[in-house]
Short mmCIF file of C-alpha atoms in Angstrom, two decimals:
data_model
loop_
_atom_site.label_atom_id
_atom_site.label_comp_id
_atom_site.label_asym_id
_atom_site.label_seq_id
_atom_site.Cartn_x
_atom_site.Cartn_y
_atom_site.Cartn_z
CA MET S 254 0.00 0.00 0.00
CA ASP S 255 2.95 2.33 0.64
CA LEU S 256 4.83 2.10 -2.67
CA ASP S 257 7.69 4.35 -1.59
CA LYS S 258 8.32 2.21 1.47
CA ALA S 259 8.05 -1.01 -0.55
CA HIS S 260 10.57 0.24 -3.09
CA THR S 261 12.96 1.19 -0.30
CA LEU S 262 12.65 -2.23 1.32
CA LEU S 263 13.43 -3.95 -2.01
CA THR S 264 16.38 -1.81 -3.09
CA SER S 265 18.03 -0.51 0.09
CA LYS S 266 20.87 -2.46 1.74
CA THR S 267 20.25 -0.73 5.12
CA PRO S 268 18.98 -3.31 7.65
CA GLN S 269 16.97 -0.80 9.74
CA PHE S 270 13.94 0.93 8.34
CA ASN S 271 11.58 3.55 9.62
CA THR S 272 8.26 1.80 10.12
CA SER S 273 6.24 4.99 10.49
CA SER S 274 3.66 5.63 7.79
CA ASN S 275 1.67 8.60 6.60
CA PHE S 276 -1.47 6.45 6.42
CA ASN S 277 -3.69 6.59 9.55
CA GLN S 278 -5.57 3.65 11.06
CA ALA S 279 -8.98 4.77 9.71
CA TYR S 280 -7.68 4.77 6.13
CA ARG S 281 -6.19 1.31 6.55
CA GLN S 282 -9.45 -0.12 7.91
CA LYS S 283 -11.46 1.37 5.06
CA LEU S 284 -9.01 -0.11 2.51
CA ILE S 285 -9.23 -3.58 4.07
CA GLU S 286 -13.04 -3.49 3.92
CA ASN S 287 -13.11 -2.49 0.26
CA LEU S 288 -10.64 -5.25 -0.68
CA SER S 289 -12.22 -8.07 1.32
CA LEU S 290 -16.01 -7.34 1.27
CA ASP S 291 -18.44 -7.04 -1.61
CA SER S 292 -21.02 -4.26 -2.07
CA GLN S 293 -23.43 -5.98 0.37
CA GLY S 294 -20.82 -6.40 3.08
CA ARG S 295 -20.27 -10.13 2.51
CA PRO S 296 -16.75 -11.60 2.30
CA PHE S 297 -15.42 -12.31 -1.17
CA LYS S 298 -15.19 -16.01 -2.09
CA ILE S 299 -11.67 -16.44 -3.38
CA MET S 300 -10.59 -19.44 -5.54
CA VAL S 301 -14.17 -20.74 -5.89
CA PHE S 302 -14.51 -23.52 -8.51
CA ARG S 303 -17.13 -22.56 -11.08
CA GLY S 304 -18.25 -25.12 -13.66
CA SER S 305 -18.49 -28.89 -13.65
CA PRO S 306 -15.66 -31.35 -14.31
CA LYS S 307 -17.61 -32.43 -17.43
CA SER S 308 -17.43 -28.99 -19.06
CA SER S 309 -13.77 -28.72 -18.10
CA ARG S 310 -12.93 -31.98 -19.82
CA LYS S 311 -14.75 -30.78 -22.91
CA SER S 312 -12.60 -27.67 -23.15
CA ILE S 313 -9.46 -29.73 -22.68
CA ARG S 314 -10.54 -32.07 -25.47
CA PHE S 315 -11.13 -29.06 -27.72
CA VAL S 316 -7.58 -27.81 -27.09
CA ASP S 317 -6.17 -31.29 -27.75
CA GLU S 318 -8.09 -31.54 -31.03
CA LEU S 319 -6.83 -28.10 -32.08
CA ARG S 320 -3.25 -29.12 -31.36
CA GLN S 321 -3.65 -32.33 -33.36
CA GLU S 322 -5.08 -30.37 -36.31
CA VAL S 323 -2.15 -27.94 -36.29
CA ALA S 324 0.33 -30.85 -36.06
CA ALA S 325 -1.32 -32.58 -39.04
CA ILE S 326 -1.09 -29.41 -41.16
CA PHE S 327 2.58 -28.96 -40.22
CA GLU S 328 3.37 -32.60 -41.07
CA LYS S 329 1.62 -32.25 -44.43
CA ASP S 330 3.61 -29.12 -45.29
CA CYS S 331 6.87 -30.83 -44.35
CA LYS S 332 6.08 -33.77 -46.63
CA GLN S 333 5.25 -31.44 -49.52
CA THR S 334 8.38 -29.29 -49.11
CA PRO S 335 11.18 -31.37 -47.60
CA TYR S 336 14.37 -29.58 -46.72
CA ARG S 337 16.81 -29.15 -49.58
CA CYS S 338 19.93 -31.23 -49.12
CA ILE S 339 23.40 -31.08 -50.62
CA PRO S 340 24.11 -34.00 -53.01
CA LYS S 341 26.34 -36.69 -51.59
CA GLY S 342 28.17 -37.10 -54.84
CA GLU S 343 28.24 -36.35 -58.53
CA LYS S 344 25.36 -37.18 -60.85
CA ARG S 345 27.67 -38.14 -63.70
CA VAL S 346 31.40 -38.50 -64.40
CA LEU S 347 32.97 -38.04 -67.83
CA ASP S 348 36.51 -39.09 -68.60
CA ALA S 349 38.47 -36.11 -69.97
CA PRO S 350 41.93 -37.30 -71.07
CA ARG S 351 44.62 -34.66 -71.67
CA LEU S 352 42.70 -31.93 -69.85
CA ARG S 353 45.50 -29.47 -69.05
CA ASN S 354 46.38 -28.61 -65.45
CA ASP S 355 46.48 -24.84 -66.09
CA TYR S 356 44.99 -22.51 -63.48
CA TYR S 357 44.81 -19.54 -65.89
CA SER S 358 42.94 -21.24 -68.74
CA ASN S 359 39.15 -21.36 -69.18
CA ILE S 360 38.59 -24.44 -71.29
CA MET S 361 34.88 -25.18 -70.75
CA SER S 362 31.55 -23.53 -71.67
CA TRP S 363 27.94 -24.78 -71.66
CA GLY S 364 25.79 -23.03 -74.27
CA MET S 365 22.07 -22.27 -74.43
CA ASN S 366 21.84 -25.05 -77.03
CA ASN S 367 22.59 -27.50 -74.19
CA ILE S 368 25.96 -28.42 -75.69
CA LEU S 369 29.11 -28.47 -73.59
CA ALA S 370 32.32 -27.38 -75.32
CA VAL S 371 35.54 -28.50 -73.66
CA ALA S 372 39.18 -28.38 -74.74
CA LEU S 373 41.29 -31.45 -74.05
CA GLY S 374 44.88 -30.68 -74.93
CA PRO S 375 45.06 -29.76 -78.65
CA GLU S 376 41.52 -31.01 -79.33
CA LEU S 377 38.10 -29.47 -78.72
CA TYR S 378 35.03 -31.63 -78.17
CA LEU S 379 31.28 -30.97 -78.11
CA TRP S 380 29.11 -33.05 -75.76
CA ASN S 381 25.34 -32.96 -76.24
CA SER S 382 23.68 -33.25 -72.82
CA GLU S 383 20.37 -34.40 -74.33
CA ASP S 384 21.56 -37.48 -76.22
CA GLN S 385 25.14 -37.71 -74.80
CA ALA S 386 26.57 -37.61 -78.34
CA VAL S 387 30.22 -36.53 -78.62
CA HIS S 388 31.66 -34.65 -81.59
CA LYS S 389 35.24 -33.52 -82.13
CA LEU S 390 35.16 -30.00 -83.53
CA LEU S 391 38.86 -29.40 -84.13
CA GLN S 392 42.41 -30.50 -83.47
CA VAL S 393 45.40 -28.15 -83.45
CA ARG S 394 48.39 -29.44 -85.40
CA GLY S 395 51.81 -29.01 -83.83
CA GLY S 396 52.86 -29.37 -80.23
CA ASN S 397 53.20 -25.70 -79.24
CA ASP S 398 49.59 -24.55 -79.54
CA TRP S 399 46.25 -25.54 -77.98
CA PRO S 400 42.92 -23.94 -76.94
CA THR S 401 43.17 -21.95 -73.71
CA SER S 402 39.76 -20.25 -73.71
CA VAL S 403 36.32 -21.48 -74.83
CA THR S 404 33.12 -19.36 -74.71
CA TRP S 405 29.70 -19.76 -76.33
CA SER S 406 27.96 -16.67 -77.70
CA GLU S 407 24.72 -15.69 -75.99
CA ASP S 408 22.59 -17.26 -78.75
CA ALA S 409 24.86 -20.35 -78.84
CA ARG S 410 25.39 -20.01 -82.59
CA THR S 411 29.07 -19.13 -82.38
CA LEU S 412 31.92 -20.55 -80.35
CA ALA S 413 34.88 -18.28 -79.54
CA ILE S 414 38.19 -20.07 -79.02
CA GLY S 415 41.37 -18.43 -77.77
CA TYR S 416 44.72 -20.16 -78.21
CA MET S 417 48.09 -20.44 -76.54
CA CYS S 418 49.78 -18.77 -79.51
CA SER S 419 47.55 -15.64 -79.43
CA ASN S 420 45.02 -16.75 -82.06
CA LEU S 421 41.32 -16.01 -81.56
CA GLN S 422 38.80 -17.86 -83.74
CA LEU S 423 35.04 -17.90 -84.27
CA TRP S 424 33.46 -21.24 -85.19
CA ASP S 425 30.03 -22.13 -86.56
CA VAL S 426 29.28 -25.32 -84.65
CA GLU S 427 26.33 -26.46 -86.77
CA SER S 428 28.48 -26.59 -89.89
CA SER S 429 31.72 -27.32 -87.96
CA LYS S 430 33.42 -24.55 -89.92
CA LEU S 431 35.79 -21.75 -88.97
CA ILE S 432 34.03 -18.40 -89.58
CA ARG S 433 36.91 -15.99 -89.05
CA SER S 434 40.09 -15.25 -87.11
CA LEU S 435 40.43 -12.09 -85.01
CA GLN S 436 43.74 -10.31 -84.60
CA GLY S 437 45.26 -7.98 -82.04
CA HIS S 438 46.91 -10.05 -79.31
CA SER S 439 50.53 -11.18 -79.05
CA GLY S 440 50.23 -13.64 -76.16
CA ARG S 441 48.10 -16.44 -74.76
CA ILE S 442 44.36 -15.70 -74.71
CA ALA S 443 43.10 -17.34 -71.52
CA SER S 444 39.89 -15.34 -71.00
CA THR S 445 37.02 -14.36 -73.30
CA ALA S 446 33.52 -13.00 -72.68
CA TRP S 447 30.55 -12.13 -74.92
CA ASN S 448 28.35 -9.05 -74.68
CA GLY S 449 25.89 -9.24 -77.56
CA HIS S 450 27.89 -8.75 -80.76
CA ILE S 451 30.99 -7.69 -78.78
CA LEU S 452 33.58 -10.35 -77.98
CA THR S 453 36.04 -9.29 -75.28
CA SER S 454 39.38 -11.08 -74.96
CA GLY S 455 42.13 -10.88 -72.34
CA SER S 456 45.71 -11.95 -72.96
CA ARG S 457 49.10 -12.59 -71.44
CA ASP S 458 50.21 -9.48 -73.35
CA LYS S 459 48.30 -7.54 -70.57
CA SER S 460 45.70 -6.12 -72.95
CA ILE S 461 41.91 -6.29 -73.19
CA ILE S 462 40.42 -6.07 -76.69
CA ASN S 463 36.78 -5.54 -77.62
CA HIS S 464 35.97 -7.10 -81.00
CA ASP S 465 32.83 -6.10 -82.90
CA VAL S 466 32.24 -9.35 -84.76
CA ARG S 467 29.87 -7.64 -87.26
CA ALA S 468 32.57 -5.36 -88.66
CA ALA S 469 35.27 -6.23 -91.17
CA ASN S 470 37.78 -4.46 -88.94
CA SER S 471 36.63 -6.05 -85.68
CA LEU S 472 38.91 -4.15 -83.27
CA ALA S 473 36.57 -1.75 -81.43
CA SER S 474 38.87 -0.81 -78.54
CA CYS S 475 42.09 -1.92 -76.88
CA ILE S 476 42.84 -1.33 -73.18
CA LYS S 477 46.21 -1.72 -71.51
CA ARG S 478 45.79 -1.09 -67.80
CA HIS S 479 46.71 -4.44 -66.28
CA ALA S 480 50.36 -4.91 -65.33
CA ASP S 481 50.25 -8.69 -65.90
CA GLU S 482 48.20 -11.34 -67.69
CA VAL S 483 44.44 -10.79 -67.89
CA CYS S 484 43.11 -14.10 -66.57
CA GLY S 485 39.46 -13.27 -65.77
CA LEU S 486 36.73 -11.48 -67.76
CA LYS S 487 33.00 -11.27 -67.09
CA TRP S 488 30.28 -8.98 -68.45
CA SER S 489 27.33 -8.07 -66.22
CA THR S 490 23.90 -9.43 -67.13
CA GLU S 491 22.78 -6.01 -68.37
CA GLY S 492 25.96 -5.66 -70.43
CA ASN S 493 26.77 -2.22 -69.03
CA ARG S 494 29.82 -3.22 -66.98
CA LEU S 495 32.84 -5.46 -67.42
CA ALA S 496 34.94 -6.99 -64.64
CA SER S 497 38.55 -7.92 -65.45
CA GLY S 498 40.96 -9.74 -63.17
CA GLY S 499 44.72 -9.86 -63.58
CA ASN S 500 47.70 -11.89 -62.47
CA GLU S 501 49.03 -8.78 -60.71
CA ASN S 502 46.22 -9.23 -58.12
CA LEU S 503 44.10 -6.33 -59.45
CA LEU S 504 40.40 -6.21 -60.27
CA TYR S 505 39.06 -3.52 -62.61
CA ILE S 506 35.44 -2.50 -63.20
CA TRP S 507 34.76 -0.89 -66.58
CA GLU S 508 31.71 0.90 -67.98
CA ALA S 509 30.85 -0.23 -71.49
CA SER S 510 30.25 3.31 -72.70
CA LYS S 511 33.71 4.51 -71.60
CA MET S 512 35.98 1.61 -72.52
CA SER S 513 37.28 3.27 -75.67
CA SER S 514 38.89 5.94 -73.47
CA SER S 515 40.55 3.27 -71.26
CA LYS S 516 39.01 5.02 -68.25
CA PHE S 517 38.04 2.52 -65.55
CA LEU S 518 35.20 2.92 -63.06
CA HIS S 519 37.05 1.24 -60.16
CA ARG S 520 40.50 -0.19 -59.55
CA LEU S 521 40.28 -2.69 -56.67
CA SER S 522 43.47 -3.97 -55.05
CA ASP S 523 42.18 -5.97 -52.04
CA HIS S 524 43.21 -9.41 -53.37
CA CYS S 525 46.68 -10.81 -52.64
CA ALA S 526 46.90 -13.20 -55.63
CA ALA S 527 45.69 -13.58 -59.21
CA VAL S 528 42.01 -12.77 -59.77
CA LYS S 529 40.62 -15.36 -62.15
CA ALA S 530 37.20 -16.33 -60.71
CA LEU S 531 34.53 -13.69 -61.40
CA ALA S 532 30.72 -13.90 -61.22
CA TRP S 533 27.99 -11.24 -61.34
CA CYS S 534 25.04 -11.72 -58.99
CA PRO S 535 21.87 -12.65 -60.96
CA TYR S 536 19.48 -10.88 -58.54
CA GLN S 537 21.50 -7.80 -57.54
CA ASN S 538 22.76 -5.97 -60.61
CA ASN S 539 25.65 -4.13 -58.97
CA VAL S 540 27.02 -7.05 -56.95
CA LEU S 541 30.11 -8.95 -58.13
CA ALA S 542 31.90 -11.92 -56.57
CA SER S 543 35.63 -12.40 -57.11
CA GLY S 544 38.04 -15.10 -55.97
CA GLY S 545 41.78 -14.96 -55.39
CA GLY S 546 44.54 -17.46 -56.07
CA LEU S 547 46.58 -19.57 -53.67
CA SER S 548 48.22 -16.73 -51.72
CA ASP S 549 44.84 -15.07 -51.22
CA GLY S 550 42.10 -17.72 -51.01
CA CYS S 551 39.36 -15.14 -50.39
CA ILE S 552 35.91 -14.70 -51.88
CA LYS S 553 35.08 -11.00 -51.96
CA ILE S 554 31.63 -9.57 -52.61
CA TRP S 555 31.70 -6.10 -54.17
CA ASN S 556 29.28 -3.24 -54.55
CA THR S 557 30.43 -2.10 -57.98
CA GLU S 558 28.37 1.07 -57.82
CA LYS S 559 30.42 2.36 -54.89
CA GLY S 560 33.56 0.28 -55.45
CA ILE S 561 33.58 -1.17 -51.93
CA CYS S 562 33.96 -4.71 -50.58
CA ILE S 563 30.78 -5.60 -48.68
CA ASN S 564 31.85 -9.10 -47.57
CA ASN S 565 35.04 -11.14 -47.42
CA ILE S 566 35.34 -14.88 -46.74
CA GLU S 567 38.64 -16.67 -46.24
CA THR S 568 38.35 -20.10 -47.84
CA LYS S 569 42.03 -20.97 -47.20
CA ALA S 570 42.31 -22.47 -50.69
CA GLN S 571 42.98 -21.39 -54.26
CA ILE S 572 39.72 -20.25 -55.91
CA CYS S 573 39.45 -21.45 -59.52
CA GLY S 574 35.78 -20.77 -60.23
CA LEU S 575 32.61 -19.11 -58.90
CA GLU S 576 29.00 -19.76 -59.93
CA TRP S 577 25.85 -18.11 -58.54
CA ASN S 578 22.75 -20.18 -57.86
CA ARG S 579 19.92 -18.61 -59.88
CA HIS S 580 17.18 -20.43 -57.91
CA HIS S 581 18.35 -19.89 -54.34
CA LYS S 582 20.51 -17.19 -52.79
CA GLU S 583 23.76 -19.13 -52.82
CA ILE S 584 27.15 -19.11 -54.52
CA LEU S 585 29.38 -22.09 -55.31
CA SER S 586 33.18 -21.94 -55.26
CA GLY S 587 35.59 -24.41 -56.85
CA HIS S 588 39.00 -24.82 -55.24
CA GLY S 589 42.49 -25.94 -56.10
CA TYR S 590 45.64 -26.07 -54.02
CA SER S 591 45.55 -25.49 -50.27
CA ILE S 592 47.85 -26.00 -47.31
CA ARG S 593 44.99 -26.19 -44.81
CA GLU S 594 41.44 -26.98 -46.01
CA ASN S 595 38.96 -27.09 -48.93
CA GLN S 596 41.61 -28.53 -51.27
CA ASN S 597 40.04 -29.78 -54.54
CA LYS S 598 36.57 -29.15 -53.05
CA LEU S 599 33.36 -27.46 -54.10
CA CYS S 600 31.97 -25.22 -51.34
CA LEU S 601 28.41 -23.86 -51.22
CA TRP S 602 27.85 -20.53 -49.44
CA ARG S 603 24.59 -18.88 -48.41
CA TYR S 604 24.22 -15.28 -49.58
CA PRO S 605 24.42 -12.59 -48.21
CA SER S 606 25.61 -14.03 -44.88
CA MET S 607 28.28 -16.11 -46.69
CA THR S 608 27.94 -18.92 -44.17
CA LYS S 609 29.00 -22.31 -45.53
CA VAL S 610 26.05 -24.55 -46.41
CA GLY S 611 28.22 -27.56 -47.19
CA GLU S 612 31.02 -28.94 -49.30
CA LEU S 613 31.36 -31.74 -51.83
CA GLY S 614 33.93 -33.10 -54.20
CA ASN S 615 35.64 -36.28 -55.28
CA HIS S 616 38.35 -34.77 -57.48
CA LYS S 617 41.76 -36.28 -56.86
CA SER S 618 43.47 -33.11 -58.06
CA ARG S 619 42.62 -29.42 -58.18
CA ILE S 620 39.54 -28.04 -59.90
CA ILE S 621 40.41 -25.97 -62.98
CA ASN S 622 37.04 -24.59 -64.13
CA LEU S 623 33.34 -24.43 -63.22
CA CYS S 624 30.32 -23.82 -65.44
CA GLN S 625 26.58 -24.37 -65.08
CA SER S 626 23.83 -25.70 -67.30
CA PRO S 627 21.40 -23.39 -69.15
CA ASP S 628 18.59 -24.28 -66.71
CA GLY S 629 20.82 -23.34 -63.77
CA ILE S 630 20.46 -26.69 -61.98
CA THR S 631 23.65 -28.59 -62.80
CA VAL S 632 27.24 -27.43 -62.27
CA ILE S 633 30.22 -29.07 -63.99
CA SER S 634 33.66 -29.10 -62.42
CA ALA S 635 36.68 -29.78 -64.61
CA GLY S 636 39.56 -31.26 -62.64
CA ALA S 637 43.25 -31.77 -63.21
CA ASP S 638 42.54 -35.45 -62.52
CA GLU S 639 41.18 -35.48 -66.12
CA THR S 640 37.52 -35.85 -65.18
CA LEU S 641 34.39 -33.76 -65.64
CA ARG S 642 31.95 -34.14 -62.74
CA PHE S 643 28.27 -33.11 -62.88
CA TRP S 644 26.62 -31.91 -59.67
CA ASP S 645 22.87 -31.24 -59.27
CA VAL S 646 23.61 -28.75 -56.53
CA PHE S 647 21.57 -25.69 -57.56
CA GLY S 648 18.01 -26.86 -58.07
CA PRO S 649 15.32 -27.39 -58.80
CA PRO S 650 13.62 -23.97 -58.46
CA THR S 651 10.83 -23.68 -55.91
CA ALA S 652 7.56 -21.78 -55.92
CA GLY S 653 8.33 -19.71 -52.82
CA ALA S 654 10.83 -16.86 -53.10
CA GLY S 655 13.95 -17.50 -51.13
CA ASN S 656 12.86 -21.07 -50.36
CA SER S 657 15.72 -23.54 -50.13
CA MET S 658 13.88 -26.83 -50.37
CA VAL S 659 14.23 -29.80 -52.74
CA SER S 660 13.62 -33.52 -52.73
CA ASP S 661 16.07 -35.65 -50.79
CA LEU S 662 16.31 -37.90 -53.83
CA GLN S 663 18.36 -35.21 -55.60
CA GLY S 664 21.37 -36.16 -53.48
CA LEU S 665 21.74 -39.77 -54.63
CA LEU S 666 25.16 -40.68 -56.00
CA SER S 667 25.40 -42.02 -59.51
CA PHE S 668 28.39 -44.16 -60.47
CA ARG S 669 27.76 -43.93 -64.21
CA THR S 670 30.99 -43.14 -65.97
CA SER S 671 31.39 -42.55 -69.67
CA LEU S 672 34.22 -41.49 -71.92
CA LEU S 673 34.07 -38.03 -73.40
CA ARG S 674 35.67 -39.42 -76.53
#
């Protein structure tokens, strides 16, 4: 009744208290009567049971039935949308003899026509994923030259092939004929990227060339900003920006409209090794992921609008490839050499937290390249152990946005092995 006194008793450490009160005896008696008697002067009945045991049991049964109904709905939802799991192993393994153990090369591309192009030493093969038919497109004569870069055009009608001896060719795959050769480089062409009718190539001669394949004189612009080999190139989905990575540990962001002036948008120097692995986020236009080589081992997420690193993950292994999941907010990294962990592994990371979802991989040597299927479900890893391994790690897509569920049957291991040639 005396709140000030009660507060003092609860909070004060003094053992003696003044027991005097400002409330007189008449006030206390009136308060007791109002709290203990009803309006007719009769004592209140406290804790009186009202209602029969029968009605009580009925209400309890109603609550139990409600709980059972909720549990049934939850169980039904779980059966319809089981949690998505990481596959235990590869879906398919293809033998890839003479696949070169070269970190800087990009020898694999999966076109919108569902055909995988892969260079094996001096030869280039086409593998049709629908009927598993294999066709040899070309073979380079002589022991000093071989394909070092393979990239399908966006419409999958043309295949661009860069070579060790600085050649750059365009092939019509349907007719298996060479369309034309593009000039301008004087060193190995290990990276190429398409942007509509523009083919961009990066070379060991430190230059980036934009080729307009419609023109007789295809050289649209030549940029020499990198201080070492250009080993990574990737155009954004909108085609307005280009990311280029170099062996001098630098990452450049270029605007398409200003490339002829050789003026870059950003020069990013956070990596400590070669920047080969590049991937633009499919659901955030200005976000780019980059991966560093052995001395770096970091995946960096960039805001290319501001030129700042918004996340950095130390994988402790050489990063040879990055692929975004188009169906779930995830990114997959392929790794090579390591002195600690993740060696020769594929690691799946949840975006934007970049927490590791899981890892997989049966390669006996480092992963050289990654690429994904046109439907965005399957990822192929090319390993220095001369195998191509297919992983159904990205799908299938789900109805709910941001949902990461898929059937547990997707993770079953297949031991089917076939020769690529």
